[in-house]
Short mmCIF file of C-alpha atoms in Angstrom, two decimals:
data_model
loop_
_atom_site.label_atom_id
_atom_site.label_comp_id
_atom_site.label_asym_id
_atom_site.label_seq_id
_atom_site.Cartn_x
_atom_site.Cartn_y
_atom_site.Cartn_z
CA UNK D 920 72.71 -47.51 -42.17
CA UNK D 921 75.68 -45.48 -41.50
CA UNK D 922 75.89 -41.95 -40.21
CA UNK D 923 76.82 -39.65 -42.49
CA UNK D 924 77.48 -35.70 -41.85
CA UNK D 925 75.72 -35.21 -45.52
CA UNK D 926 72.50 -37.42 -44.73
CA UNK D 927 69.52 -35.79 -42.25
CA UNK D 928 66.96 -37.11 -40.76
CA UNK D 929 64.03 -35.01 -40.40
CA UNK D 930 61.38 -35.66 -37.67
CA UNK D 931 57.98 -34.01 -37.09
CA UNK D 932 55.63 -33.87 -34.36
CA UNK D 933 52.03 -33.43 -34.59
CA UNK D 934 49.96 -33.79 -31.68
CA UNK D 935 46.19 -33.27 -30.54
CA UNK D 936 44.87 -32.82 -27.40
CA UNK D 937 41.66 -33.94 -26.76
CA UNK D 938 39.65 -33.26 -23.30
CA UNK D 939 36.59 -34.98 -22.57
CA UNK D 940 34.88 -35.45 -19.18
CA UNK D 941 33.81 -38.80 -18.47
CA UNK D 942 31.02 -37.70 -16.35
CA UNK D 943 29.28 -33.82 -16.38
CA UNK D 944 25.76 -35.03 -15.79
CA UNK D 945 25.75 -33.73 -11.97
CA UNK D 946 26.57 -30.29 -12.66
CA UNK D 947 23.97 -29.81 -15.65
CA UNK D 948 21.51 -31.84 -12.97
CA UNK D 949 22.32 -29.44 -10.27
CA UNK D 950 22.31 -26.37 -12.42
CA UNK D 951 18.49 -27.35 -13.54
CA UNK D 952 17.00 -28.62 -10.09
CA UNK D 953 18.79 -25.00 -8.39
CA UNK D 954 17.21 -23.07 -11.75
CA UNK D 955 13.51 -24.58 -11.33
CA UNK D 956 13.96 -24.01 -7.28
CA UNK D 957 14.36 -20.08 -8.12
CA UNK D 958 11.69 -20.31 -10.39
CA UNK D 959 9.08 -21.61 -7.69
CA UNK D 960 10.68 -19.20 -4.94
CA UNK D 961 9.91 -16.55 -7.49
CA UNK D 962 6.15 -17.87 -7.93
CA UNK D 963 5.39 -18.25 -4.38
CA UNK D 964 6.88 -14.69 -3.60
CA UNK D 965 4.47 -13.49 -6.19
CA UNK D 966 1.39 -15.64 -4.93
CA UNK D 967 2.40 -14.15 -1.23
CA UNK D 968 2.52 -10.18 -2.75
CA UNK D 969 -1.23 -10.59 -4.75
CA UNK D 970 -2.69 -12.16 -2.19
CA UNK D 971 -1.17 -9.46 0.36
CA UNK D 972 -2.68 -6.48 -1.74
CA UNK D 973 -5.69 -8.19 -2.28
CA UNK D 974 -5.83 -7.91 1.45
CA UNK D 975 -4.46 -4.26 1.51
CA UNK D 976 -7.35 -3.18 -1.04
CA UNK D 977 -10.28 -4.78 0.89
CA UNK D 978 -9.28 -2.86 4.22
CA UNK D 979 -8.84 -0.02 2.28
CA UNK D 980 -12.08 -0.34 0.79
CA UNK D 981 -13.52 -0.83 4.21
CA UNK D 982 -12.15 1.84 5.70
CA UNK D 983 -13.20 4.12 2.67
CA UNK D 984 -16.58 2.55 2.86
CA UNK D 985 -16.78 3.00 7.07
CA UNK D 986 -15.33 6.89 6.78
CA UNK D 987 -18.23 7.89 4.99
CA UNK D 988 -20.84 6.05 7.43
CA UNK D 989 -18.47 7.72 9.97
CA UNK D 990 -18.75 11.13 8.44
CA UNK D 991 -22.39 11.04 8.14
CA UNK D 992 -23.34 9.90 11.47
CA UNK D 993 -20.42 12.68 12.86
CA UNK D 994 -22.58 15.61 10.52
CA UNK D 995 -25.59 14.30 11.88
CA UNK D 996 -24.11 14.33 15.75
CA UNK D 997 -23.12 18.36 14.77
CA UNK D 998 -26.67 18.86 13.70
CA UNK D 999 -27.67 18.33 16.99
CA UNK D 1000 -25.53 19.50 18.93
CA UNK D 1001 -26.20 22.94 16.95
CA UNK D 1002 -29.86 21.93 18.12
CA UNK D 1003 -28.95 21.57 21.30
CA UNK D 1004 -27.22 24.98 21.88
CA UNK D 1005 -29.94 27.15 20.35
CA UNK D 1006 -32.55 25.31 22.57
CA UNK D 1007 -30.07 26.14 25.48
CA UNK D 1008 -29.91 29.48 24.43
CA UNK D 1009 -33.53 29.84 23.98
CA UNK D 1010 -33.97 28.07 27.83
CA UNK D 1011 -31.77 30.53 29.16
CA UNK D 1012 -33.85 33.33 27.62
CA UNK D 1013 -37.19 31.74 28.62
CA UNK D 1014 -35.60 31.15 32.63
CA UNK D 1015 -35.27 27.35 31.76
CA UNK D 1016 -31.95 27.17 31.23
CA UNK D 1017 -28.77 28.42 32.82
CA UNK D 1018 -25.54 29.67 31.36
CA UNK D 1019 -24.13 26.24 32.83
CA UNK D 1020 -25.77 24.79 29.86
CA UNK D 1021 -25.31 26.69 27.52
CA UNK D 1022 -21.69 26.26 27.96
CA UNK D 1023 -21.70 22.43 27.73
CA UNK D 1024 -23.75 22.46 24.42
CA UNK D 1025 -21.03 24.94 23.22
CA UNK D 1026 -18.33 22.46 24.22
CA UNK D 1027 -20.38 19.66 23.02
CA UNK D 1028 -20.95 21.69 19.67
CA UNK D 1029 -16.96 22.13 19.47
CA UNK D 1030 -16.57 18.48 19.79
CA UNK D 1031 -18.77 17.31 17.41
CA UNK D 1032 -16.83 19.39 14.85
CA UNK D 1033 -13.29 18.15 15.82
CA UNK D 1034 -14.74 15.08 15.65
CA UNK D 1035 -16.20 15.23 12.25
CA UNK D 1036 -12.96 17.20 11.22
CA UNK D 1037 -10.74 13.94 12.23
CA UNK D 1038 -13.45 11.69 10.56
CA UNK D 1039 -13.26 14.04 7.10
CA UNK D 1040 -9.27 14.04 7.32
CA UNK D 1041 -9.61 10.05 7.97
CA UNK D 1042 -11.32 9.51 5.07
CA UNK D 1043 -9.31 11.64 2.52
CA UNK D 1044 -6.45 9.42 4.24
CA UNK D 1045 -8.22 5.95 3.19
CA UNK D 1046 -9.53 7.66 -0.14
CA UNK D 1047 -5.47 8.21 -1.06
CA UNK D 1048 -4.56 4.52 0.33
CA UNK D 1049 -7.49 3.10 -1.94
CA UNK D 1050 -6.56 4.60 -4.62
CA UNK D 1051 -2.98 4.42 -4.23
CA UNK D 1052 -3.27 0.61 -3.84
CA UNK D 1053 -5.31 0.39 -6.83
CA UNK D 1054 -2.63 1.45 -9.28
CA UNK D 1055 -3.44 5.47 -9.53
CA UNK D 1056 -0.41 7.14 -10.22
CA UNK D 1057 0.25 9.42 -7.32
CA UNK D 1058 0.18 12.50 -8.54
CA UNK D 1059 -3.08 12.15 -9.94
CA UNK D 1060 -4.39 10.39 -6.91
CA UNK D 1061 -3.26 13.83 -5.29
CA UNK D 1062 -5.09 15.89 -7.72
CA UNK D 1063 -8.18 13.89 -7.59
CA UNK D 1064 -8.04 14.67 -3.70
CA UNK D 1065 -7.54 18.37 -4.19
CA UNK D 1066 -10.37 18.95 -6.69
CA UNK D 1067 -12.71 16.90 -4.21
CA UNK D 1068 -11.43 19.40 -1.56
CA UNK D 1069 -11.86 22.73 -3.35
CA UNK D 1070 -10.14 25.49 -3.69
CA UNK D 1071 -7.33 26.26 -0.62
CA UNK D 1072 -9.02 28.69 1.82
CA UNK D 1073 -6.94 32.15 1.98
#
């Protein structure tokens, strides 16, 4: 075969390229085992939050439930120490009594109803919590509050 100017050759190319791993196995493994370690994170984080409201409600019930004991007994303690100043006041009208103590059943009078006002306040407090921690939307735990109040004094 000679070389001639009036004979060609013509050559092509065609080529594929083809890319394979030999081995992907330990990023797929990795990928699940990191995936399923979220997952049970995530389910202990949840087990951890139920069981910490679970615990929030109870005290909040308790307290509810004690802050109406509380309330009573502190209504009951005003009761008497309204008994105790108009018996003082009587005493001191009968000679019995001095002004001495009639001034320490007025004191122990205005104690008892600070004390039952803190007690009253305490419990609207735990009402809200409870309530609060039970899902109520706030604004109607508020309202609930206020119509259990009554109308603002003024």
């Amino acid at each position: 075969n000679m070389y001639s100017p009036s004979s060609g050759y013509r050559s092509a190319q065609l080529g594929v390229q083809l890319s394979l791993a030999l081995y992907a196995g330990g990023a797929v493994n990795s990928a699940v085992r990191q995936a399923l370690a979220l997952q049970e994170r995530e389910q202990q984080l949840l087990l951890q939050t139920r069981a910490s409201l679970q615990l929030q409600v109870r005290r909040a019930y308790y307290d509810t439930t004690e802050g109406v004991a509380r309330v009573q007994a502190l209504e009951q303690a005003l009761q008497s120490a309204q008994q105790l100043l108009l018996s003082s006041r009587k005493g001191v009208q009968a000679g019995s009594r001095t002004q001495t103590d009639v001034l320490n059943a007025l004191q122990r009078q205005a104690e008892a109803q600070r004390d039952l006002a803190q007690a009253r306040y305490q419990l609207v407090l735990a009402r809200q919590r409870l309530r609060t921690l039970c899902g109520v939307a706030p604004a109607q735990a508020i309202g609930t509050t206020q119509s259990q109040l009554g109308p603002a004094p003024g």
